Short mmCIF file of C-alpha atoms in Angstrom, two decimals:
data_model
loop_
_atom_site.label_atom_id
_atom_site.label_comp_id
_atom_site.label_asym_id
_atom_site.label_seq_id
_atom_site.Cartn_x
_atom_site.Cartn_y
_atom_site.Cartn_z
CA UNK J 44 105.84 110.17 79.89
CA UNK J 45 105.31 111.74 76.42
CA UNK J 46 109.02 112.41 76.05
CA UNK J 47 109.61 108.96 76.58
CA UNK J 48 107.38 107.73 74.09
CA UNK J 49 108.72 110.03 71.83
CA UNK J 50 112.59 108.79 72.24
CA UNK J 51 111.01 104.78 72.07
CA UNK J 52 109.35 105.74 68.60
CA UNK J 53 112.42 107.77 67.70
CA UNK J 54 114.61 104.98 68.05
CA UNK J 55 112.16 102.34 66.42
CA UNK J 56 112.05 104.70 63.44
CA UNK J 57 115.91 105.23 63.12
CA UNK J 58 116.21 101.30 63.54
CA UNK J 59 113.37 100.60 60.80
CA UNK J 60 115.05 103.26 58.37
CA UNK J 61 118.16 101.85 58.69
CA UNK J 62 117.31 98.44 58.28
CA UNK J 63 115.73 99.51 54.95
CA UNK J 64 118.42 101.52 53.35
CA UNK J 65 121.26 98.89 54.24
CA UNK J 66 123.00 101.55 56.99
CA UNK J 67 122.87 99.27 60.14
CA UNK J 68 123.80 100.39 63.23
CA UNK J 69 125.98 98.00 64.97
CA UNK J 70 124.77 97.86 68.35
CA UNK J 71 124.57 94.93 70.54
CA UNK J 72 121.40 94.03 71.67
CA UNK J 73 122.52 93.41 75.78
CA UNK J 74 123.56 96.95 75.36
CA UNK J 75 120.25 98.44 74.37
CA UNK J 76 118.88 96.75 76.72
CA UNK J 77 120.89 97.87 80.14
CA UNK J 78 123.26 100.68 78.18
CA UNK J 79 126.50 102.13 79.93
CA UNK J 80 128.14 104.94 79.88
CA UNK J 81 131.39 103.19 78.16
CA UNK J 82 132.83 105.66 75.48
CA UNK J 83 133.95 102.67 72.85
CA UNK J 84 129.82 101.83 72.94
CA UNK J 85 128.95 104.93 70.93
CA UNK J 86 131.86 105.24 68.49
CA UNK J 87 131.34 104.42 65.04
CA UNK J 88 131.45 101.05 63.78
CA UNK J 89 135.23 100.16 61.96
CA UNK J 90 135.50 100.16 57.97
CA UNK J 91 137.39 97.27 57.99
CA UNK J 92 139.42 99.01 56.15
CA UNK J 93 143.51 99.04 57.58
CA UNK J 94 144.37 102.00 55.50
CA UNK J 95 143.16 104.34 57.97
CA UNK J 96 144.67 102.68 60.66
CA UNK J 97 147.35 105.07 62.20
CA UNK J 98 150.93 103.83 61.76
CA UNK J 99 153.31 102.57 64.13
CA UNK J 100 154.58 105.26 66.26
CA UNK J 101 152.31 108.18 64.59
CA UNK J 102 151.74 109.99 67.74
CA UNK J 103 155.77 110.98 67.83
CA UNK J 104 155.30 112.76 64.21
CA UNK J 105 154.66 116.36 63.87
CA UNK J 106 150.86 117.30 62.82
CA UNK J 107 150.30 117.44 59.15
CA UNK J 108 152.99 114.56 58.67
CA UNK J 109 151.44 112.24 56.31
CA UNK J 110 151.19 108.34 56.85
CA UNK J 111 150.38 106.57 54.22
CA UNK J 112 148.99 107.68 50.69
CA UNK J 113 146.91 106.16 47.94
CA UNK J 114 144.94 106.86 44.25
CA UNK J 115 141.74 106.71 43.96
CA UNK J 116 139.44 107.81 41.56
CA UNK J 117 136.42 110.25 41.52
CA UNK J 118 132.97 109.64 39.01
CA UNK J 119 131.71 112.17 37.37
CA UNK J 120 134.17 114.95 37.33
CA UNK J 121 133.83 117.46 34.96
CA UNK J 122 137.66 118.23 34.52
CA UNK J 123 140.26 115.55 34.17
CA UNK J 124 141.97 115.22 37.87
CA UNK J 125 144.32 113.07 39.59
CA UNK J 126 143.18 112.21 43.79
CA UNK J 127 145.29 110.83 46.06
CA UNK J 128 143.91 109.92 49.30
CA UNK J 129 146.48 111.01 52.10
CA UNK J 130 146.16 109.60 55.86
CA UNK J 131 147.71 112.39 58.71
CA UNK J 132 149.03 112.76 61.78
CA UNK J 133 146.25 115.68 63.36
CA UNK J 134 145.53 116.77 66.80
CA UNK J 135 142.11 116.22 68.74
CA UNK J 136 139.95 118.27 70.79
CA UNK J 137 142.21 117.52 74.11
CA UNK J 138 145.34 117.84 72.10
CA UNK J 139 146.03 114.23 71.68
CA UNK J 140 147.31 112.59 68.88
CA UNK J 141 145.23 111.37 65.90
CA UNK J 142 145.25 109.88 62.10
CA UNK J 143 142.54 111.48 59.47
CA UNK J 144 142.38 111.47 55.92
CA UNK J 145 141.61 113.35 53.32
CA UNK J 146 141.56 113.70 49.81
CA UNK J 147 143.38 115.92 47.67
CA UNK J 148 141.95 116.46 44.18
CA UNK J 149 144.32 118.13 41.21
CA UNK J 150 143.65 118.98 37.50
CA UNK J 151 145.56 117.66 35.13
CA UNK J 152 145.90 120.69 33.18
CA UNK J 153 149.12 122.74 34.36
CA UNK J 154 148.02 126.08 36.06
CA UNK J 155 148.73 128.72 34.39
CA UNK J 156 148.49 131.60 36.38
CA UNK J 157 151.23 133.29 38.35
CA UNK J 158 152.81 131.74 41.33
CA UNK J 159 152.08 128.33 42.49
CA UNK J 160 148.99 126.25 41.81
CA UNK J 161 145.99 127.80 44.43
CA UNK J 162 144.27 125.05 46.76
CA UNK J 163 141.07 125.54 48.07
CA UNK J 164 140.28 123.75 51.26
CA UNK J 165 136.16 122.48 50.36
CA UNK J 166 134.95 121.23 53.54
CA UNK J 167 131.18 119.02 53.06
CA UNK J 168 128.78 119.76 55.34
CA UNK J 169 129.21 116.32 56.38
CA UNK J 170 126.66 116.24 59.48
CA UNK J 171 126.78 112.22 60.20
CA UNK J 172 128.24 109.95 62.58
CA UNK J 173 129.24 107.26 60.55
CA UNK J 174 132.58 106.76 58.55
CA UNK J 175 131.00 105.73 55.37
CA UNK J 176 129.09 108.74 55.67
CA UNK J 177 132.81 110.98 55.45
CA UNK J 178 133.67 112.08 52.27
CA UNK J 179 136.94 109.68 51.97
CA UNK J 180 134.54 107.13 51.60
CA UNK J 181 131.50 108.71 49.45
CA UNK J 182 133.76 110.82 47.04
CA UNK J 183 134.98 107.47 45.26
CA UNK J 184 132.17 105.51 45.24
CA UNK J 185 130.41 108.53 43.83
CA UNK J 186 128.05 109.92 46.32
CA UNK J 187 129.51 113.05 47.68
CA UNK J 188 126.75 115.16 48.32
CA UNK J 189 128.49 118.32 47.32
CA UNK J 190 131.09 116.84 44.21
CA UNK J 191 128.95 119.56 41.95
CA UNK J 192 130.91 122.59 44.19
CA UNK J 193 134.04 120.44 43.92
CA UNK J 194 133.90 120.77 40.33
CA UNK J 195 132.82 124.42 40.04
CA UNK J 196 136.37 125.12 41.45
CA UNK J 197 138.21 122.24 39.59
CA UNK J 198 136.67 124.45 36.52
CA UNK J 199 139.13 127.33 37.90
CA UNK J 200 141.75 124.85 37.58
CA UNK J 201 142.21 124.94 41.28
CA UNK J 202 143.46 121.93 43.31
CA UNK J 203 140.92 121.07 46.11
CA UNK J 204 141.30 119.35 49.17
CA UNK J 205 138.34 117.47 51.32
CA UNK J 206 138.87 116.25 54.29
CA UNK J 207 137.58 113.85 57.01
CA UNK J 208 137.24 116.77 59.20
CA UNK J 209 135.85 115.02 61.91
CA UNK J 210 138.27 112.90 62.35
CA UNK J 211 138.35 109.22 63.56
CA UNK J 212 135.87 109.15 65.78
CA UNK J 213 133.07 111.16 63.49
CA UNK J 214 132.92 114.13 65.99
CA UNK J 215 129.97 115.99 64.25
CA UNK J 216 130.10 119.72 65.42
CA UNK J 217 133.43 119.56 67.42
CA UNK J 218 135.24 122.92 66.85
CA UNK J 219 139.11 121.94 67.52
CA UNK J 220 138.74 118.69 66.19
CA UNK J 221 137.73 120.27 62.87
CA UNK J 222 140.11 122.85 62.77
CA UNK J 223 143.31 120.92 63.41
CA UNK J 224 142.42 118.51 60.98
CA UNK J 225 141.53 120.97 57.98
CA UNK J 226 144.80 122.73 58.82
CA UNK J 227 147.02 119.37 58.92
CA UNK J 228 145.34 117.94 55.87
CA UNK J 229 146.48 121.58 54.16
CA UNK J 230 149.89 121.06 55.53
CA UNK J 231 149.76 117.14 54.26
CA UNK J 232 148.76 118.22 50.88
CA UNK J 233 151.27 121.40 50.36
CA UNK J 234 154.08 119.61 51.25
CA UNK J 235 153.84 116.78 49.24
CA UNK J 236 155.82 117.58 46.38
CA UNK J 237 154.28 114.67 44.35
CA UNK J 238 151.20 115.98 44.28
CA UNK J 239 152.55 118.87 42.09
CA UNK J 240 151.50 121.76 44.88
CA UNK J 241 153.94 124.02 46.76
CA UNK J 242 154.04 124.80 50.50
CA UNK J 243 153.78 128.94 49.45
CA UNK J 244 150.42 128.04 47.45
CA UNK J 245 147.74 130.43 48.05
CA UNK J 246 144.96 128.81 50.49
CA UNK J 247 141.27 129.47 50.26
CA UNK J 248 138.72 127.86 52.58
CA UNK J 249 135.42 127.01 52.44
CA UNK J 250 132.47 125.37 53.64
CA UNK J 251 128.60 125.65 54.75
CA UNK J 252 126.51 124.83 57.44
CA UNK J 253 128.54 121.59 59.08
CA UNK J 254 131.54 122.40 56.40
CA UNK J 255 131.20 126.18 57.93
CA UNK J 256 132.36 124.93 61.41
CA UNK J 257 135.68 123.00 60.31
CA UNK J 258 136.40 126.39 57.87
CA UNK J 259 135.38 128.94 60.92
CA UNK J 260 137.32 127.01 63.26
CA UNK J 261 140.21 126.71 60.92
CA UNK J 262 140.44 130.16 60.53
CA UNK J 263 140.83 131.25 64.12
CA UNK J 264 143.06 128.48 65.16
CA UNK J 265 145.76 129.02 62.30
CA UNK J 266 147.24 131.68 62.87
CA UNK J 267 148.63 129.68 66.24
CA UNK J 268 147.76 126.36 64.94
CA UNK J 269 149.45 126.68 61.85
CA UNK J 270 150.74 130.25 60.81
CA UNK J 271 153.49 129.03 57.86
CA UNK J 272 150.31 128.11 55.71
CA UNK J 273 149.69 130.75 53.31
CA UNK J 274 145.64 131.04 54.13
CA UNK J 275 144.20 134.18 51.85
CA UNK J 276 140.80 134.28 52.45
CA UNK J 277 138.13 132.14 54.09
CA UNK J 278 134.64 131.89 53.04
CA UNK J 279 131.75 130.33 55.21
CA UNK J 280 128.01 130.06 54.98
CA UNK J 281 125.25 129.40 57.21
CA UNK J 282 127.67 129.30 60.12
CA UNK J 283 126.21 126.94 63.58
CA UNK J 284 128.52 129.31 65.68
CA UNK J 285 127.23 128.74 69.21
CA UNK J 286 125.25 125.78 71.34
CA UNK J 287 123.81 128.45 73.45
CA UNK J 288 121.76 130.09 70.04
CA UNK J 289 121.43 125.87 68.69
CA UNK J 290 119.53 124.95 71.83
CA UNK J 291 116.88 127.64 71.01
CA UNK J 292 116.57 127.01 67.25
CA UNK J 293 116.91 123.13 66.91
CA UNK J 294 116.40 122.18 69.83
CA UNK J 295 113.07 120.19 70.25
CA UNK J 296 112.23 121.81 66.85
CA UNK J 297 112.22 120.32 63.12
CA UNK J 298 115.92 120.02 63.00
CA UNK J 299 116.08 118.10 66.39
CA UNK J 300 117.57 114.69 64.45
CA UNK J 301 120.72 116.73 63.72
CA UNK J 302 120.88 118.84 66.88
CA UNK J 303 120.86 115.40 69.10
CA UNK J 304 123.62 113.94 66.39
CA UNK J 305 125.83 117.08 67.06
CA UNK J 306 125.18 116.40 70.78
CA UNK J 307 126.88 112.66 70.21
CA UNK J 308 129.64 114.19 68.29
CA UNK J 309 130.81 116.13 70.99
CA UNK J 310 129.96 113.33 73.17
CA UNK J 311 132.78 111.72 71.08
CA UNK J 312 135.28 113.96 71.66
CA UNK J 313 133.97 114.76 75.75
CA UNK J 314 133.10 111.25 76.82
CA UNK J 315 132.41 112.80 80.35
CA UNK J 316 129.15 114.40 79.08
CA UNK J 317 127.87 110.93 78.91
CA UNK J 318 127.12 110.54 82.55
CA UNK J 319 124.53 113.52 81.91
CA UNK J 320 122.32 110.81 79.63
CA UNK J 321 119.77 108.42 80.65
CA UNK J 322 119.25 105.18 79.32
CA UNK J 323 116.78 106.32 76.43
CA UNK J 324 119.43 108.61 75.36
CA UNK J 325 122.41 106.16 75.56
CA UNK J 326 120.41 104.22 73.41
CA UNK J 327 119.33 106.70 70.86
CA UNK J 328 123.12 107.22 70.36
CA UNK J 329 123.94 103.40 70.05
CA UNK J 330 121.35 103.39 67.19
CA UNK J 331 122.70 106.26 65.59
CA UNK J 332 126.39 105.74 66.15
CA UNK J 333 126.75 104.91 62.33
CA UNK J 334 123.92 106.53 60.49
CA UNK J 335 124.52 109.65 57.67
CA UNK J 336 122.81 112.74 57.34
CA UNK J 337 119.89 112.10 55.89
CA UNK J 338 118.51 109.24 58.64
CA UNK J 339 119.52 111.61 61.09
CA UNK J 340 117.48 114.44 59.49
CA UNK J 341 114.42 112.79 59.73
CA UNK J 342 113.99 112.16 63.30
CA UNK J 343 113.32 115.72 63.45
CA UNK J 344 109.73 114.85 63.26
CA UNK J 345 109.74 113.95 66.63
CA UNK J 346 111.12 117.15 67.65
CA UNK J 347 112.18 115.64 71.02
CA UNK J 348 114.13 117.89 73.04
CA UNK J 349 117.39 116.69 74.65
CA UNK J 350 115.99 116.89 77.83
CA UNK J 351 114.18 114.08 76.68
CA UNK J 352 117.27 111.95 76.53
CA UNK J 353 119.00 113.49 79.95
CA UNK J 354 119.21 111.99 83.63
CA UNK J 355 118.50 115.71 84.64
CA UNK J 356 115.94 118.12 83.04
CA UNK J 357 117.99 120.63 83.50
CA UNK J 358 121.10 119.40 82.34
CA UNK J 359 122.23 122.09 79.74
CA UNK J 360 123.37 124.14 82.72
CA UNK J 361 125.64 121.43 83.96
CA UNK J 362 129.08 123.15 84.72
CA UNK J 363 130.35 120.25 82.54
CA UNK J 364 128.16 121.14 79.49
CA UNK J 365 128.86 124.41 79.74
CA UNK J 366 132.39 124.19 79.40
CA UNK J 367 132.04 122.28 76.87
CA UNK J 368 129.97 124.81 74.85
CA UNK J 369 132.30 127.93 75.76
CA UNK J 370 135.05 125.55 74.04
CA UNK J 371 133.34 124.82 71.21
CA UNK J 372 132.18 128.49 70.26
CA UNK J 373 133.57 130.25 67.23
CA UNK J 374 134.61 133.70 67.89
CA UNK J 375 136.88 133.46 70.81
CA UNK J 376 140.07 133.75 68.88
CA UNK J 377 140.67 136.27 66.09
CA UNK J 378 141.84 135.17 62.39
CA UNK J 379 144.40 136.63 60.33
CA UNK J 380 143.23 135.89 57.18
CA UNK J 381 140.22 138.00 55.67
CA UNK J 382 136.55 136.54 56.24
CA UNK J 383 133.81 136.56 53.69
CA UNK J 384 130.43 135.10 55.52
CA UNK J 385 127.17 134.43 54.12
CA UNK J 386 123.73 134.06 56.41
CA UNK J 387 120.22 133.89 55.28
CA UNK J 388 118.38 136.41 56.60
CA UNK J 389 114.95 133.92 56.68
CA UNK J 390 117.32 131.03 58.47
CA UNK J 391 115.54 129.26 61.38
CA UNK J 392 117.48 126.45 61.69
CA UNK J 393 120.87 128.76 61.90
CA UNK J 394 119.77 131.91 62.86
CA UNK J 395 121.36 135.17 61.48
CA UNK J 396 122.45 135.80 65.32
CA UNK J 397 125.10 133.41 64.99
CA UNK J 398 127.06 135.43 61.97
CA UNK J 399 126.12 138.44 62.77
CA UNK J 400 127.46 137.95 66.60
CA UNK J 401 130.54 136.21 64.92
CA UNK J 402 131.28 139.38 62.65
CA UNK J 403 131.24 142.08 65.45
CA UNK J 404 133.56 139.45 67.92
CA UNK J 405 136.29 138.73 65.51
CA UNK J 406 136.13 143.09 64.15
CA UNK J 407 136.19 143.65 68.12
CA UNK J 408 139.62 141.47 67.59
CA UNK J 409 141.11 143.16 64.79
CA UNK J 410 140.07 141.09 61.85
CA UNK J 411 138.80 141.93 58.46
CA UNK J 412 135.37 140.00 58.45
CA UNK J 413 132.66 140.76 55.16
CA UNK J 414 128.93 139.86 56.41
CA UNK J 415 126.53 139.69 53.14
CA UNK J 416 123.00 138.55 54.54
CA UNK J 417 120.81 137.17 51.79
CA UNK J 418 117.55 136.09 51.33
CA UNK J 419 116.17 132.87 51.91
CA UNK J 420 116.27 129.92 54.47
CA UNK J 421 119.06 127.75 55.59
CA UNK J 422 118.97 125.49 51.95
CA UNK J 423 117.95 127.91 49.69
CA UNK J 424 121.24 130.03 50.77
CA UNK J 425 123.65 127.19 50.34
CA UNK J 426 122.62 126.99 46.22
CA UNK J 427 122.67 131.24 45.90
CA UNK J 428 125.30 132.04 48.40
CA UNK J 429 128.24 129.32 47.11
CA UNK J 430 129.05 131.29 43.64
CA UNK J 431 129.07 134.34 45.44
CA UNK J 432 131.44 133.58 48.11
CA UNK J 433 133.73 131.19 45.58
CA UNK J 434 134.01 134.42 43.33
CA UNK J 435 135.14 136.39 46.49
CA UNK J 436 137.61 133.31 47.38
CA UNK J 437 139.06 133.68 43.51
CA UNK J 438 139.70 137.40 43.99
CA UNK J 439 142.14 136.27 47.25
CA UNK J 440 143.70 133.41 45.37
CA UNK J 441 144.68 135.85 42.80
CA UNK J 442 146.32 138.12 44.55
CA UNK J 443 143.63 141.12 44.85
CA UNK J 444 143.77 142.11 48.49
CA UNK J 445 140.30 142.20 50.79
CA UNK J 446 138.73 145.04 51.44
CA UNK J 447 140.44 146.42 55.01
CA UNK J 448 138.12 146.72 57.91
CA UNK J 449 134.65 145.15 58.22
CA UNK J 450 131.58 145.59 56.27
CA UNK J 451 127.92 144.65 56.37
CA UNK J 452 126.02 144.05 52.96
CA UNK J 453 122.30 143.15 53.47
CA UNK J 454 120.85 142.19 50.11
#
């Protein structure tokens, strides 16, 4: 009885909060009332914008193909750049066909270091369900939470690409879906000769918290994924590595708003995990199909477990959840490219288990993986860990090899 009148307030509060910032979520009301399991129901709502609608015939095209491209312009850069918006043919969780976008940002100012320009791969922590929430559609309008790291590398005179990672349907926390479509937005960009980059450009990649599992997951797939791209060095911070380590740390907890939003995202991409919801939860994710970050966030307060919002209490041992977890784990497969993570040592929302048990799985592999453990929580880490790993991501770019083997720095 509680949990239920904690997932009634819950959804009142996300409805009121929404109604006051102008972020609406469009649900019809005969739904709420006697919700179904229909996938469509809890996608988000259409831009209304055709330019990411995939082309005629897309799905025939090989991944990282590009579709249609288009300028736009970013506020408050510090460096003069030049963005073009590119839409791409990726590949989904289930290894269908699918059209994301992303945008890739380039100084104006010739690079004049050796080789080819370097592209960095920046991937927002972009946490949301809703496309205005994805950085194709904040970065122009000048609310991209993170434009301030953008810049710090656009200061190296570094091109930078960042991408829609979740791809069309907004699959918050969905591994493969984030890692095909950093990789294909790299190939998109590289190979447009337009855009003033070469397909042998060195590749960094980067991201934290959400943006750390499209970079870890881009890592591992490439080197079957994508092995022509020329990927140096990745960097990720605060890394959500595994549901298993989640479900104890967020779930029911302060971060519950954004641990139930990563549970629709995969929902997204795994429509048959919504069977496993009652109507409470079909409902919650109706309300929340189109809401950012920052509404999600706050239903934390109501720390309401999952549970809460499943036909059976003990649902997170359903065989069909737990495949669906074991797929979406980083670690599994090795990367080629050297690894530089950062993990707050005081993180309770991403516990240092997750890196720590990512490090000694990808070594036990073969890979070159650097573990620096600072202190601090899960936000303070993001502001002191960024410079640190985009210094060790300017050392790859510029030709100074990794340090071989793996290595633990606590600091």
């Amino acid at each position: 009885m509680v949990r239920t009148r904690l997932a009634s307030a819950a959804l009142a509060l996300t409805a009121a909060l929404a109604t006051c910032t102008g972020m609406t979520a469009h649900a019809d009301p005969a739904d709420l009332i006697d919700p179904k399991p229909d996938p469509p129901l809890y996608l988000p709502t259409p831009l209304g914008d055709p330019w990411f609608n995939a082309t005629s015939g897309f799905e025939a095209t090989a991944p990282g193909t590009v579709l249609r491209d288009r300028e736009v312009s970013i506020p408050s850069l510090s460096v003069s750049t030049r963005t073009t918006q590119l839409l791409f043919r990726s590949t989904d969780s289930k290894d269908r066909p699918i059209a994301a976008a992303t945008s890739v940002i380039v100084p104006t100012a010739p690079w004049t270091g050796g080789g080819p320009r370097p592209v960095i791969s920046y991937n927002f922590a972009i946490d949301s369900l809703g496309n205005t929430c994805a950085p194709s559609y904040t970065l122009p309008r000048g609310t991209g939470a993170e434009v301030n790291s953008v810049a710090s590398l656009l200061e190296r005179n570094f091109a930078v690409v960042v991408t829609d990672y979740q791809g069309p349907r907004q699959a918050y926390s969905a591994g493969l879906v984030s890692g095909h479509t950093v990789l294909d937005s790299l190939r998109a960009a590289v190979n447009r000769a337009e855009l003033g980059l070469r397909s042998t450009a060195p590749i960094g990649i980067t991201g934290y918290s959400g943006g750390a599992i499209a970079s870890g997951w881009a890592a591992q797939l490439a080197p079957h994924y994508a092995p022509e791209l020329n990927i140096v060095g990745v960097a990720l911070g605060g890394p959500p590595t595994d549901y298993t380590i989640l479900h104890r740390s967020l779930n029911g907890q302060i971060g519950s708003g954004l641990y139930l939003a990563a549970s629709t995202g995969l929902a997204r991409e795994y429509p048959e995990l919504l069977r496993l919801y009652n109507a409470n939860g079909l409902r919650l994710m109706q309300v929340n199909k189109d809401q950012c970050g920052e509404i999600l966030s706050v239903q934390g307060i109501f720390m309401l477990p999952i549970e809460a919002l499943a036909k059976d209490q003990n649902s997170f041992t359903d065989p069909v959840i737990r495949d669906v977890i074991a797929e979406n784990r980083m670690g599994a497969k090795p990367p080629r490219a050297p690894i530089f993570i950062y993990q707050g040592l005081q993180d309770y929302w991403i516990p240092k288990e997750g890196a720590e048990n990512l490090q000694n799985e990808w070594c036990a592999a073969g890979a070159s993986v650097r573990l620096e453990e600072l202190p601090g929580d899960h936000p303070t880490v993001s502001t002191t860990g960024k410079p640190i790993a985009f210094d060790w991501l300017a050392d790859r770019l510029s030709g100074t090899p990794a340090a071989a083997g793996c290595s633990t720095v606590i600091r």
